[in-house]
């Protein structure tokens, strides 16, 4: 009997690397924020629009970019996406005034739109249904790992070379990934020379056929599907609570506890490292529960709802923090517990979307982009109105409770497109 090759694991490593670089480039700006505000003369509320500009573009272009991922294929789309955002990451380090900064971050967001739906769609084509929880978990673990190391790396580069150099370094890493993807990756496992017949048979378990150029997206069925709408609402809650970790956390630590840029950068990495662990464990746990119980429904619901409720508890505890150590411990719990939910969110979305899984994921991710637009500005206003970020923690905890409750009405077993 021929032993199955494991080329899909190398594909997963490539997806993991893309997710790492995505958050390297996205989180770097939050660490550089104090230095950028000082040099460019920007207030906290003004700089909140730098974060928001990214999410406005990300939201506007998310659905078209995800649709193109289904239409053109993942390889071409990912080369375009990662190449675009890497270029504008480099250009961020060259801005000289506020309006050019806003335009650059807007175009950065436009380029990154569609990245995770397209990556998730690639995983759906390369992994059998019973391995997709783990695969999506590792993808999001990569995103959180990138977010975790970004504050540390950015703080070191900023301390040594200045904030501008950090964007150049991280942008070049993305361009290297583009070269590897263009040369090695293939959309269809059957077209990859390293995949043998035994592995191809494993991959095709539960696989949906790719849409052809003639297939029209059934927009009505997708956008009016009750489970997909609830999943999008859940992801809105997810994005709203998570944004604090990649926008205002370093500023909170600096303002509340008087930490330096380097100290706040190191502390800020801890919740995102916890999130990386949560992403991996959430995918493994959901697949394990499904195998042990035979119930995909309750495997996804238990992990999804449980992660949100525990995340809410972590945010609520952070309200009482009197030291940076206690604050980070609470936020580590909030981030790690919440990120248990990401693998089941994305695996459920690609399952519901079937052959249009990328487009469905783009719709779900659009909801997170909308909350990403609102969250940084809302947090800045709350912090200014109440004099601290504790008010932000109250709101984030409440939003997470709502997100957890929604899971009990979502059924991952009923695809929107049959």
mmCIF file of C-alpha atoms in Angstrom:
data_model
loop_
_atom_site.group_PDB
_atom_site.id
_atom_site.type_symbol
_atom_site.label_atom_id
_atom_site.label_comp_id
_atom_site.label_asym_id
_atom_site.label_seq_id
_atom_site.Cartn_x
_atom_site.Cartn_y
_atom_site.Cartn_z
ATOM 1 C CA UNK A 1 0.000 0.000 0.000
ATOM 2 C CA UNK A 2 1.372 3.392 -1.020
ATOM 3 C CA UNK A 3 1.866 5.750 1.895
ATOM 4 C CA UNK A 4 0.161 9.129 1.441
ATOM 5 C CA UNK A 5 2.487 12.079 0.942
ATOM 6 C CA UNK A 6 2.130 15.085 3.298
ATOM 7 C CA UNK A 7 2.367 17.989 0.893
ATOM 8 C CA UNK A 8 -0.696 19.543 2.510
ATOM 9 C CA UNK A 9 1.348 20.069 5.674
ATOM 10 C CA UNK A 10 3.817 22.168 3.689
ATOM 11 C CA UNK A 11 0.876 24.118 2.271
ATOM 12 C CA UNK A 12 -0.245 24.678 5.853
ATOM 13 C CA UNK A 13 3.236 25.964 6.708
ATOM 14 C CA UNK A 14 2.997 28.433 3.805
ATOM 15 C CA UNK A 15 -0.435 29.592 5.004
ATOM 16 C CA UNK A 16 0.917 29.871 8.566
ATOM 17 C CA UNK A 17 3.758 32.085 7.302
ATOM 18 C CA UNK A 18 1.328 34.326 5.410
ATOM 19 C CA UNK A 19 -0.780 34.734 8.539
ATOM 20 C CA UNK A 20 2.316 35.614 10.585
ATOM 21 C CA UNK A 21 3.364 38.292 8.092
ATOM 22 C CA UNK A 22 -0.174 39.683 7.922
ATOM 23 C CA UNK A 23 -0.135 40.536 11.598
ATOM 24 C CA UNK A 24 3.500 41.594 11.634
ATOM 25 C CA UNK A 25 2.540 44.344 9.216
ATOM 26 C CA UNK A 26 -0.812 45.124 10.857
ATOM 27 C CA UNK A 27 0.325 45.322 14.500
ATOM 28 C CA UNK A 28 3.581 47.180 13.868
ATOM 29 C CA UNK A 29 1.694 50.478 13.597
ATOM 30 C CA UNK A 30 0.249 50.140 17.111
ATOM 31 C CA UNK A 31 3.745 49.837 18.618
ATOM 32 C CA UNK A 32 5.020 52.717 16.525
ATOM 33 C CA UNK A 33 1.962 54.840 17.415
ATOM 34 C CA UNK A 34 3.492 56.887 20.302
ATOM 35 C CA UNK A 35 6.583 57.762 18.235
ATOM 36 C CA UNK A 36 4.500 58.497 15.137
ATOM 37 C CA UNK A 37 2.098 60.697 17.108
ATOM 38 C CA UNK A 38 4.998 62.659 18.545
ATOM 39 C CA UNK A 39 6.810 63.189 15.238
ATOM 40 C CA UNK A 40 3.670 63.998 13.223
ATOM 41 C CA UNK A 41 1.953 65.963 16.007
ATOM 42 C CA UNK A 42 -1.185 63.812 16.241
ATOM 43 C CA UNK A 43 -3.687 63.451 19.084
ATOM 44 C CA UNK A 44 -5.029 60.109 20.280
ATOM 45 C CA UNK A 45 -8.344 60.593 18.473
ATOM 46 C CA UNK A 46 -6.560 61.711 15.285
ATOM 47 C CA UNK A 47 -4.389 58.613 15.360
ATOM 48 C CA UNK A 48 -7.463 56.433 15.868
ATOM 49 C CA UNK A 49 -8.362 57.340 12.277
ATOM 50 C CA UNK A 50 -5.065 55.794 11.149
ATOM 51 C CA UNK A 51 -6.340 52.469 12.511
ATOM 52 C CA UNK A 52 -9.835 53.127 11.167
ATOM 53 C CA UNK A 53 -8.627 54.006 7.639
ATOM 54 C CA UNK A 54 -7.228 50.490 7.333
ATOM 55 C CA UNK A 55 -10.531 48.908 8.343
ATOM 56 C CA UNK A 56 -12.640 51.148 6.100
ATOM 57 C CA UNK A 57 -10.657 49.967 3.081
ATOM 58 C CA UNK A 58 -10.574 46.398 4.386
ATOM 59 C CA UNK A 59 -14.374 46.421 4.692
ATOM 60 C CA UNK A 60 -15.011 48.035 1.305
ATOM 61 C CA UNK A 61 -12.771 45.647 -0.621
ATOM 62 C CA UNK A 62 -13.269 42.464 1.427
ATOM 63 C CA UNK A 63 -16.140 40.976 -0.566
ATOM 64 C CA UNK A 64 -14.751 41.786 -4.046
ATOM 65 C CA UNK A 65 -11.304 40.470 -3.110
ATOM 66 C CA UNK A 66 -12.747 37.266 -1.634
ATOM 67 C CA UNK A 67 -14.911 36.736 -4.712
ATOM 68 C CA UNK A 68 -11.824 37.118 -6.892
ATOM 69 C CA UNK A 69 -10.132 34.448 -4.775
ATOM 70 C CA UNK A 70 -12.893 32.017 -5.763
ATOM 71 C CA UNK A 71 -12.949 33.263 -9.358
ATOM 72 C CA UNK A 72 -9.245 33.590 -10.193
ATOM 73 C CA UNK A 73 -7.917 30.962 -7.829
ATOM 74 C CA UNK A 74 -6.033 31.306 -4.588
ATOM 75 C CA UNK A 75 -2.477 31.423 -5.930
ATOM 76 C CA UNK A 76 -2.899 34.449 -8.204
ATOM 77 C CA UNK A 77 -5.054 36.235 -5.639
ATOM 78 C CA UNK A 78 -2.623 35.696 -2.766
ATOM 79 C CA UNK A 79 0.353 36.897 -4.804
ATOM 80 C CA UNK A 80 -1.591 40.086 -5.575
ATOM 81 C CA UNK A 81 -2.804 40.556 -1.985
ATOM 82 C CA UNK A 82 0.480 39.965 -0.165
ATOM 83 C CA UNK A 83 2.519 41.891 -2.747
ATOM 84 C CA UNK A 84 0.185 44.905 -2.498
ATOM 85 C CA UNK A 85 0.073 45.109 1.279
ATOM 86 C CA UNK A 86 3.826 44.566 1.591
ATOM 87 C CA UNK A 87 4.494 47.486 -0.739
ATOM 88 C CA UNK A 88 2.271 49.808 1.280
ATOM 89 C CA UNK A 89 3.825 48.594 4.510
ATOM 90 C CA UNK A 90 7.170 49.813 3.201
ATOM 91 C CA UNK A 91 5.583 53.096 2.082
ATOM 92 C CA UNK A 92 4.128 53.661 5.574
ATOM 93 C CA UNK A 93 7.688 54.154 6.776
ATOM 94 C CA UNK A 94 8.133 56.999 4.309
ATOM 95 C CA UNK A 95 5.140 59.230 5.118
ATOM 96 C CA UNK A 96 5.736 62.849 6.101
ATOM 97 C CA UNK A 97 2.284 64.146 7.103
ATOM 98 C CA UNK A 98 -1.057 63.036 8.514
ATOM 99 C CA UNK A 99 -3.040 62.936 5.261
ATOM 100 C CA UNK A 100 -0.454 60.886 3.400
ATOM 101 C CA UNK A 101 -0.376 58.519 6.386
ATOM 102 C CA UNK A 102 -4.161 58.090 6.231
ATOM 103 C CA UNK A 103 -4.035 57.452 2.469
ATOM 104 C CA UNK A 104 -1.204 54.938 2.823
ATOM 105 C CA UNK A 105 -2.969 52.962 5.553
ATOM 106 C CA UNK A 106 -6.202 53.030 3.530
ATOM 107 C CA UNK A 107 -4.406 51.538 0.532
ATOM 108 C CA UNK A 108 -2.678 49.032 2.822
ATOM 109 C CA UNK A 109 -6.123 47.896 3.973
ATOM 110 C CA UNK A 110 -7.393 47.705 0.405
ATOM 111 C CA UNK A 111 -4.510 45.404 -0.460
ATOM 112 C CA UNK A 112 -4.904 43.117 2.538
ATOM 113 C CA UNK A 113 -8.665 42.686 2.020
ATOM 114 C CA UNK A 114 -9.539 39.107 1.143
ATOM 115 C CA UNK A 115 -6.379 37.603 2.610
ATOM 116 C CA UNK A 116 -7.885 35.326 5.243
ATOM 117 C CA UNK A 117 -10.930 34.216 3.222
ATOM 118 C CA UNK A 118 -8.572 33.263 0.389
ATOM 119 C CA UNK A 119 -6.174 31.465 2.732
ATOM 120 C CA UNK A 120 -9.089 29.632 4.356
ATOM 121 C CA UNK A 121 -10.442 28.662 0.944
ATOM 122 C CA UNK A 122 -7.010 27.281 0.045
ATOM 123 C CA UNK A 123 -7.100 25.139 3.190
ATOM 124 C CA UNK A 124 -10.581 23.883 2.289
ATOM 125 C CA UNK A 125 -9.218 22.669 -1.066
ATOM 126 C CA UNK A 126 -6.116 21.079 0.456
ATOM 127 C CA UNK A 127 -7.524 19.457 3.623
ATOM 128 C CA UNK A 128 -10.260 16.868 4.193
ATOM 129 C CA UNK A 129 -13.230 18.000 6.261
ATOM 130 C CA UNK A 130 -12.067 16.200 9.439
ATOM 131 C CA UNK A 131 -8.743 18.097 9.428
ATOM 132 C CA UNK A 132 -10.050 21.598 8.716
ATOM 133 C CA UNK A 133 -10.494 22.627 12.327
ATOM 134 C CA UNK A 134 -6.816 21.959 13.035
ATOM 135 C CA UNK A 135 -5.753 23.594 9.750
ATOM 136 C CA UNK A 136 -7.750 26.769 10.402
ATOM 137 C CA UNK A 137 -6.526 26.751 13.983
ATOM 138 C CA UNK A 138 -2.899 26.758 12.855
ATOM 139 C CA UNK A 139 -3.603 29.504 10.328
ATOM 140 C CA UNK A 140 -4.974 31.742 13.074
ATOM 141 C CA UNK A 141 -2.226 30.671 15.448
ATOM 142 C CA UNK A 142 0.138 32.085 12.841
ATOM 143 C CA UNK A 143 -1.788 35.353 12.782
ATOM 144 C CA UNK A 144 -1.617 35.671 16.542
ATOM 145 C CA UNK A 145 2.031 34.628 16.644
ATOM 146 C CA UNK A 146 2.770 37.356 14.113
ATOM 147 C CA UNK A 147 0.858 39.809 16.247
ATOM 148 C CA UNK A 148 2.762 38.645 19.313
ATOM 149 C CA UNK A 149 6.266 38.939 17.889
ATOM 150 C CA UNK A 150 5.483 42.186 16.072
ATOM 151 C CA UNK A 151 5.459 44.333 19.245
ATOM 152 C CA UNK A 152 8.775 42.811 20.350
ATOM 153 C CA UNK A 153 10.464 43.084 16.948
ATOM 154 C CA UNK A 154 9.013 46.518 16.254
ATOM 155 C CA UNK A 155 10.101 47.801 19.670
ATOM 156 C CA UNK A 156 13.653 46.559 19.061
ATOM 157 C CA UNK A 157 13.849 48.005 15.537
ATOM 158 C CA UNK A 158 12.295 51.304 16.653
ATOM 159 C CA UNK A 159 14.716 51.586 19.569
ATOM 160 C CA UNK A 160 17.680 50.912 17.263
ATOM 161 C CA UNK A 161 16.737 52.431 13.906
ATOM 162 C CA UNK A 162 13.546 54.430 14.430
ATOM 163 C CA UNK A 163 9.892 53.718 13.654
ATOM 164 C CA UNK A 164 10.267 54.188 9.892
ATOM 165 C CA UNK A 165 12.726 51.302 9.531
ATOM 166 C CA UNK A 166 10.324 48.848 11.185
ATOM 167 C CA UNK A 167 7.818 49.175 8.318
ATOM 168 C CA UNK A 168 10.526 48.624 5.707
ATOM 169 C CA UNK A 169 11.789 45.458 7.416
ATOM 170 C CA UNK A 170 8.332 43.916 7.782
ATOM 171 C CA UNK A 171 7.288 44.864 4.245
ATOM 172 C CA UNK A 172 10.282 43.091 2.733
ATOM 173 C CA UNK A 173 9.348 39.882 4.577
ATOM 174 C CA UNK A 174 6.024 39.875 2.726
ATOM 175 C CA UNK A 175 7.677 40.275 -0.665
ATOM 176 C CA UNK A 176 9.839 37.211 0.057
ATOM 177 C CA UNK A 177 6.671 35.201 0.797
ATOM 178 C CA UNK A 178 5.204 36.295 -2.541
ATOM 179 C CA UNK A 179 8.158 34.784 -4.404
ATOM 180 C CA UNK A 180 7.768 31.419 -2.636
ATOM 181 C CA UNK A 181 4.003 31.280 -3.212
ATOM 182 C CA UNK A 182 4.263 32.144 -6.902
ATOM 183 C CA UNK A 183 6.919 29.494 -7.517
ATOM 184 C CA UNK A 184 5.696 26.576 -5.376
ATOM 185 C CA UNK A 185 1.970 26.741 -4.513
ATOM 186 C CA UNK A 186 -0.836 25.330 -6.674
ATOM 187 C CA UNK A 187 -4.599 25.804 -6.225
ATOM 188 C CA UNK A 188 -5.489 22.218 -7.120
ATOM 189 C CA UNK A 189 -3.652 19.498 -5.156
ATOM 190 C CA UNK A 190 -3.866 17.256 -8.234
ATOM 191 C CA UNK A 191 -1.627 19.705 -10.118
ATOM 192 C CA UNK A 192 1.137 19.681 -7.502
ATOM 193 C CA UNK A 193 3.945 17.313 -8.390
ATOM 194 C CA UNK A 194 4.613 16.417 -4.731
ATOM 195 C CA UNK A 195 1.090 15.043 -4.115
ATOM 196 C CA UNK A 196 0.716 11.305 -4.695
ATOM 197 C CA UNK A 197 -2.514 9.429 -5.389
ATOM 198 C CA UNK A 198 -2.911 8.286 -1.787
ATOM 199 C CA UNK A 199 -2.761 11.826 -0.417
ATOM 200 C CA UNK A 200 -5.103 13.080 -3.112
ATOM 201 C CA UNK A 201 -7.652 10.490 -2.021
ATOM 202 C CA UNK A 202 -7.405 11.720 1.586
ATOM 203 C CA UNK A 203 -7.696 15.379 0.579
ATOM 204 C CA UNK A 204 -10.857 14.786 -1.435
ATOM 205 C CA UNK A 205 -12.853 13.527 1.574
ATOM 206 C CA UNK A 206 -15.667 16.055 1.875
ATOM 207 C CA UNK A 207 -14.057 18.431 -0.619
ATOM 208 C CA UNK A 208 -16.249 20.859 -2.537
ATOM 209 C CA UNK A 209 -15.509 21.328 -6.255
ATOM 210 C CA UNK A 210 -13.991 24.681 -7.170
ATOM 211 C CA UNK A 211 -16.342 27.102 -8.956
ATOM 212 C CA UNK A 212 -15.779 27.370 -12.681
ATOM 213 C CA UNK A 213 -15.532 30.662 -14.521
ATOM 214 C CA UNK A 214 -19.181 30.174 -15.583
ATOM 215 C CA UNK A 215 -20.528 29.626 -12.049
ATOM 216 C CA UNK A 216 -22.390 32.613 -10.662
ATOM 217 C CA UNK A 217 -22.254 33.339 -6.967
ATOM 218 C CA UNK A 218 -25.711 32.633 -5.487
ATOM 219 C CA UNK A 219 -25.704 35.924 -3.574
ATOM 220 C CA UNK A 220 -29.292 35.642 -2.380
ATOM 221 C CA UNK A 221 -28.764 32.185 -0.873
ATOM 222 C CA UNK A 222 -25.513 33.246 0.779
ATOM 223 C CA UNK A 223 -26.536 36.625 2.148
ATOM 224 C CA UNK A 224 -29.964 35.512 3.394
ATOM 225 C CA UNK A 225 -28.779 32.277 4.996
ATOM 226 C CA UNK A 226 -29.684 32.448 8.682
ATOM 227 C CA UNK A 227 -26.657 30.529 9.938
ATOM 228 C CA UNK A 228 -24.257 32.646 7.890
ATOM 229 C CA UNK A 229 -25.886 35.868 9.124
ATOM 230 C CA UNK A 230 -25.567 34.717 12.730
ATOM 231 C CA UNK A 231 -21.970 33.686 12.109
ATOM 232 C CA UNK A 232 -21.248 37.153 10.700
ATOM 233 C CA UNK A 233 -22.822 38.758 13.790
ATOM 234 C CA UNK A 234 -20.660 36.535 15.974
ATOM 235 C CA UNK A 235 -17.560 37.582 14.071
ATOM 236 C CA UNK A 236 -18.552 41.241 14.468
ATOM 237 C CA UNK A 237 -18.453 40.667 18.235
ATOM 238 C CA UNK A 238 -15.140 38.856 17.862
ATOM 239 C CA UNK A 239 -13.534 41.688 15.935
ATOM 240 C CA UNK A 240 -14.835 44.372 18.280
ATOM 241 C CA UNK A 241 -13.285 42.775 21.337
ATOM 242 C CA UNK A 242 -10.048 41.756 19.655
ATOM 243 C CA UNK A 243 -9.169 45.164 18.190
ATOM 244 C CA UNK A 244 -7.959 46.489 21.531
ATOM 245 C CA UNK A 245 -5.034 44.055 21.467
ATOM 246 C CA UNK A 246 -3.726 45.283 18.104
ATOM 247 C CA UNK A 247 -4.503 48.993 18.456
ATOM 248 C CA UNK A 248 -4.592 50.555 21.917
ATOM 249 C CA UNK A 249 -2.929 47.976 24.181
ATOM 250 C CA UNK A 250 0.588 49.504 23.997
ATOM 251 C CA UNK A 251 -0.889 52.989 24.573
ATOM 252 C CA UNK A 252 -2.957 51.700 27.514
ATOM 253 C CA UNK A 253 0.146 50.222 29.139
ATOM 254 C CA UNK A 254 2.148 53.403 28.549
ATOM 255 C CA UNK A 255 -0.543 55.795 29.782
ATOM 256 C CA UNK A 256 -1.911 53.702 32.644
ATOM 257 C CA UNK A 257 1.321 52.306 34.075
ATOM 258 C CA UNK A 258 4.056 54.557 32.666
ATOM 259 C CA UNK A 259 5.839 51.860 30.661
ATOM 260 C CA UNK A 260 8.403 52.699 27.986
ATOM 261 C CA UNK A 261 7.858 51.833 24.310
ATOM 262 C CA UNK A 262 10.117 48.790 24.660
ATOM 263 C CA UNK A 263 8.377 47.606 27.853
ATOM 264 C CA UNK A 264 4.889 48.081 26.421
ATOM 265 C CA UNK A 265 5.964 46.248 23.266
ATOM 266 C CA UNK A 266 7.113 43.215 25.232
ATOM 267 C CA UNK A 267 4.017 43.190 27.446
ATOM 268 C CA UNK A 268 1.719 43.629 24.437
ATOM 269 C CA UNK A 269 3.018 40.421 22.877
ATOM 270 C CA UNK A 270 1.717 38.234 25.718
ATOM 271 C CA UNK A 271 -2.038 38.309 24.891
ATOM 272 C CA UNK A 272 -1.295 37.587 21.252
ATOM 273 C CA UNK A 273 0.955 34.646 22.150
ATOM 274 C CA UNK A 274 -1.909 33.358 24.292
ATOM 275 C CA UNK A 275 -4.146 33.859 21.273
ATOM 276 C CA UNK A 276 -1.808 31.743 19.139
ATOM 277 C CA UNK A 277 -2.094 28.921 21.644
ATOM 278 C CA UNK A 278 -5.859 29.395 21.800
ATOM 279 C CA UNK A 279 -6.212 29.189 18.022
ATOM 280 C CA UNK A 280 -4.293 25.933 17.842
ATOM 281 C CA UNK A 281 -6.056 24.384 20.845
ATOM 282 C CA UNK A 282 -9.481 25.486 19.630
ATOM 283 C CA UNK A 283 -9.070 23.682 16.324
ATOM 284 C CA UNK A 284 -7.675 20.529 17.922
ATOM 285 C CA UNK A 285 -10.344 20.534 20.630
ATOM 286 C CA UNK A 286 -13.230 20.988 18.194
ATOM 287 C CA UNK A 287 -11.989 18.155 15.947
ATOM 288 C CA UNK A 288 -11.463 15.928 19.007
ATOM 289 C CA UNK A 289 -14.971 16.571 20.395
ATOM 290 C CA UNK A 290 -16.483 15.909 16.977
ATOM 291 C CA UNK A 291 -14.660 12.575 16.701
ATOM 292 C CA UNK A 292 -15.499 11.491 20.246
ATOM 293 C CA UNK A 293 -19.168 12.500 20.218
ATOM 294 C CA UNK A 294 -19.990 12.233 16.522
ATOM 295 C CA UNK A 295 -21.613 15.676 16.788
ATOM 296 C CA UNK A 296 -20.090 18.419 14.658
ATOM 297 C CA UNK A 297 -22.875 20.702 15.895
ATOM 298 C CA UNK A 298 -21.953 20.555 19.585
ATOM 299 C CA UNK A 299 -18.222 20.409 18.954
ATOM 300 C CA UNK A 300 -18.396 23.784 17.231
ATOM 301 C CA UNK A 301 -20.956 25.270 19.648
ATOM 302 C CA UNK A 302 -19.143 24.298 22.834
ATOM 303 C CA UNK A 303 -15.784 25.624 21.690
ATOM 304 C CA UNK A 304 -17.295 28.739 20.099
ATOM 305 C CA UNK A 305 -19.543 29.780 22.975
ATOM 306 C CA UNK A 306 -17.137 28.706 25.707
ATOM 307 C CA UNK A 307 -14.297 30.770 24.253
ATOM 308 C CA UNK A 308 -16.415 33.921 24.127
ATOM 309 C CA UNK A 309 -17.697 33.547 27.689
ATOM 310 C CA UNK A 310 -14.212 32.944 29.115
ATOM 311 C CA UNK A 311 -12.894 35.885 27.091
ATOM 312 C CA UNK A 312 -15.570 38.120 28.609
ATOM 313 C CA UNK A 313 -14.477 37.048 32.079
ATOM 314 C CA UNK A 314 -10.872 38.020 31.297
ATOM 315 C CA UNK A 315 -11.880 41.487 30.138
ATOM 316 C CA UNK A 316 -14.087 41.978 33.203
ATOM 317 C CA UNK A 317 -11.215 41.038 35.531
ATOM 318 C CA UNK A 318 -8.883 43.556 33.796
ATOM 319 C CA UNK A 319 -11.081 46.385 35.090
ATOM 320 C CA UNK A 320 -9.625 45.824 38.570
ATOM 321 C CA UNK A 321 -5.961 45.756 37.481
ATOM 322 C CA UNK A 322 -3.629 47.802 39.665
ATOM 323 C CA UNK A 323 -0.373 46.759 38.016
ATOM 324 C CA UNK A 324 0.788 46.007 34.468
ATOM 325 C CA UNK A 325 1.436 42.387 35.460
ATOM 326 C CA UNK A 326 -2.124 41.832 36.666
ATOM 327 C CA UNK A 327 -3.572 43.686 33.681
ATOM 328 C CA UNK A 328 -1.631 41.545 31.222
ATOM 329 C CA UNK A 329 -2.559 38.344 33.082
ATOM 330 C CA UNK A 330 -6.251 39.215 32.687
ATOM 331 C CA UNK A 331 -5.862 40.196 29.049
ATOM 332 C CA UNK A 332 -3.893 37.020 28.352
ATOM 333 C CA UNK A 333 -6.918 35.067 29.594
ATOM 334 C CA UNK A 334 -9.267 37.204 27.493
ATOM 335 C CA UNK A 335 -7.240 36.795 24.294
ATOM 336 C CA UNK A 336 -6.377 33.118 24.717
ATOM 337 C CA UNK A 337 -9.932 32.079 25.563
ATOM 338 C CA UNK A 338 -11.502 34.145 22.800
ATOM 339 C CA UNK A 339 -9.146 32.767 20.178
ATOM 340 C CA UNK A 340 -10.350 29.252 20.856
ATOM 341 C CA UNK A 341 -13.320 30.339 18.732
ATOM 342 C CA UNK A 342 -11.494 31.356 15.547
ATOM 343 C CA UNK A 343 -10.903 27.878 14.074
ATOM 344 C CA UNK A 344 -14.555 26.921 14.501
ATOM 345 C CA UNK A 345 -15.737 30.260 13.078
ATOM 346 C CA UNK A 346 -13.695 29.860 9.908
ATOM 347 C CA UNK A 347 -14.193 26.118 9.486
ATOM 348 C CA UNK A 348 -17.958 26.590 9.892
ATOM 349 C CA UNK A 349 -17.996 29.424 7.367
ATOM 350 C CA UNK A 350 -16.168 27.488 4.658
ATOM 351 C CA UNK A 351 -18.439 24.494 5.332
ATOM 352 C CA UNK A 352 -21.556 26.679 4.971
ATOM 353 C CA UNK A 353 -20.228 28.322 1.795
ATOM 354 C CA UNK A 354 -19.249 25.079 0.039
ATOM 355 C CA UNK A 355 -17.682 25.786 -3.345
ATOM 356 C CA UNK A 356 -18.120 29.503 -2.645
ATOM 357 C CA UNK A 357 -16.411 29.225 0.739
ATOM 358 C CA UNK A 358 -14.060 32.117 -0.005
ATOM 359 C CA UNK A 359 -16.945 34.437 -0.818
ATOM 360 C CA UNK A 360 -18.861 33.317 2.283
ATOM 361 C CA UNK A 361 -15.749 33.874 4.401
ATOM 362 C CA UNK A 362 -15.368 37.312 2.868
ATOM 363 C CA UNK A 363 -18.912 38.169 3.958
ATOM 364 C CA UNK A 364 -18.213 36.970 7.487
ATOM 365 C CA UNK A 365 -14.898 38.800 7.598
ATOM 366 C CA UNK A 366 -16.638 41.963 6.378
ATOM 367 C CA UNK A 367 -18.559 41.977 9.656
ATOM 368 C CA UNK A 368 -15.292 41.865 11.578
ATOM 369 C CA UNK A 369 -13.940 44.679 9.406
ATOM 370 C CA UNK A 370 -16.947 46.822 10.285
ATOM 371 C CA UNK A 371 -16.321 46.274 13.984
ATOM 372 C CA UNK A 372 -12.654 46.960 13.310
ATOM 373 C CA UNK A 373 -13.667 50.353 11.929
ATOM 374 C CA UNK A 374 -15.762 51.152 14.991
ATOM 375 C CA UNK A 375 -13.660 49.685 17.792
ATOM 376 C CA UNK A 376 -10.505 51.888 17.720
ATOM 377 C CA UNK A 377 -12.497 55.137 17.546
ATOM 378 C CA UNK A 378 -15.018 53.931 20.145
ATOM 379 C CA UNK A 379 -12.202 52.941 22.491
ATOM 380 C CA UNK A 380 -10.485 56.320 22.082
ATOM 381 C CA UNK A 381 -13.725 58.187 22.796
ATOM 382 C CA UNK A 382 -14.554 56.024 25.820
ATOM 383 C CA UNK A 383 -11.042 56.428 27.231
ATOM 384 C CA UNK A 384 -11.194 60.202 26.820
ATOM 385 C CA UNK A 385 -14.725 60.490 28.223
ATOM 386 C CA UNK A 386 -14.131 58.327 31.312
ATOM 387 C CA UNK A 387 -10.437 58.995 31.843
ATOM 388 C CA UNK A 388 -9.251 55.389 31.488
ATOM 389 C CA UNK A 389 -9.568 52.275 29.346
ATOM 390 C CA UNK A 390 -11.666 50.461 31.977
ATOM 391 C CA UNK A 391 -14.804 51.603 30.182
ATOM 392 C CA UNK A 392 -13.498 49.837 27.065
ATOM 393 C CA UNK A 393 -13.143 46.612 29.049
ATOM 394 C CA UNK A 394 -16.765 46.823 30.239
ATOM 395 C CA UNK A 395 -18.009 47.175 26.662
ATOM 396 C CA UNK A 396 -15.729 44.434 25.282
ATOM 397 C CA UNK A 397 -16.883 41.970 27.972
ATOM 398 C CA UNK A 398 -20.523 42.650 27.135
ATOM 399 C CA UNK A 399 -19.969 42.238 23.409
ATOM 400 C CA UNK A 400 -18.214 38.898 24.004
ATOM 401 C CA UNK A 401 -21.170 37.608 26.042
ATOM 402 C CA UNK A 402 -23.488 38.398 23.144
ATOM 403 C CA UNK A 403 -21.121 36.694 20.695
ATOM 404 C CA UNK A 404 -21.065 33.552 22.817
ATOM 405 C CA UNK A 405 -24.851 33.411 23.090
ATOM 406 C CA UNK A 406 -25.274 33.583 19.307
ATOM 407 C CA UNK A 407 -23.447 30.264 18.895
ATOM 408 C CA UNK A 408 -26.466 28.379 20.255
ATOM 409 C CA UNK A 409 -28.464 29.325 17.139
ATOM 410 C CA UNK A 410 -25.782 28.412 14.566
ATOM 411 C CA UNK A 411 -25.896 25.012 12.841
ATOM 412 C CA UNK A 412 -22.698 24.174 10.902
ATOM 413 C CA UNK A 413 -24.263 21.054 9.374
ATOM 414 C CA UNK A 414 -26.528 22.896 6.924
ATOM 415 C CA UNK A 415 -24.600 24.362 3.969
ATOM 416 C CA UNK A 416 -26.010 27.521 2.429
ATOM 417 C CA UNK A 417 -25.335 26.148 -1.056
ATOM 418 C CA UNK A 418 -26.339 22.572 -1.861
#
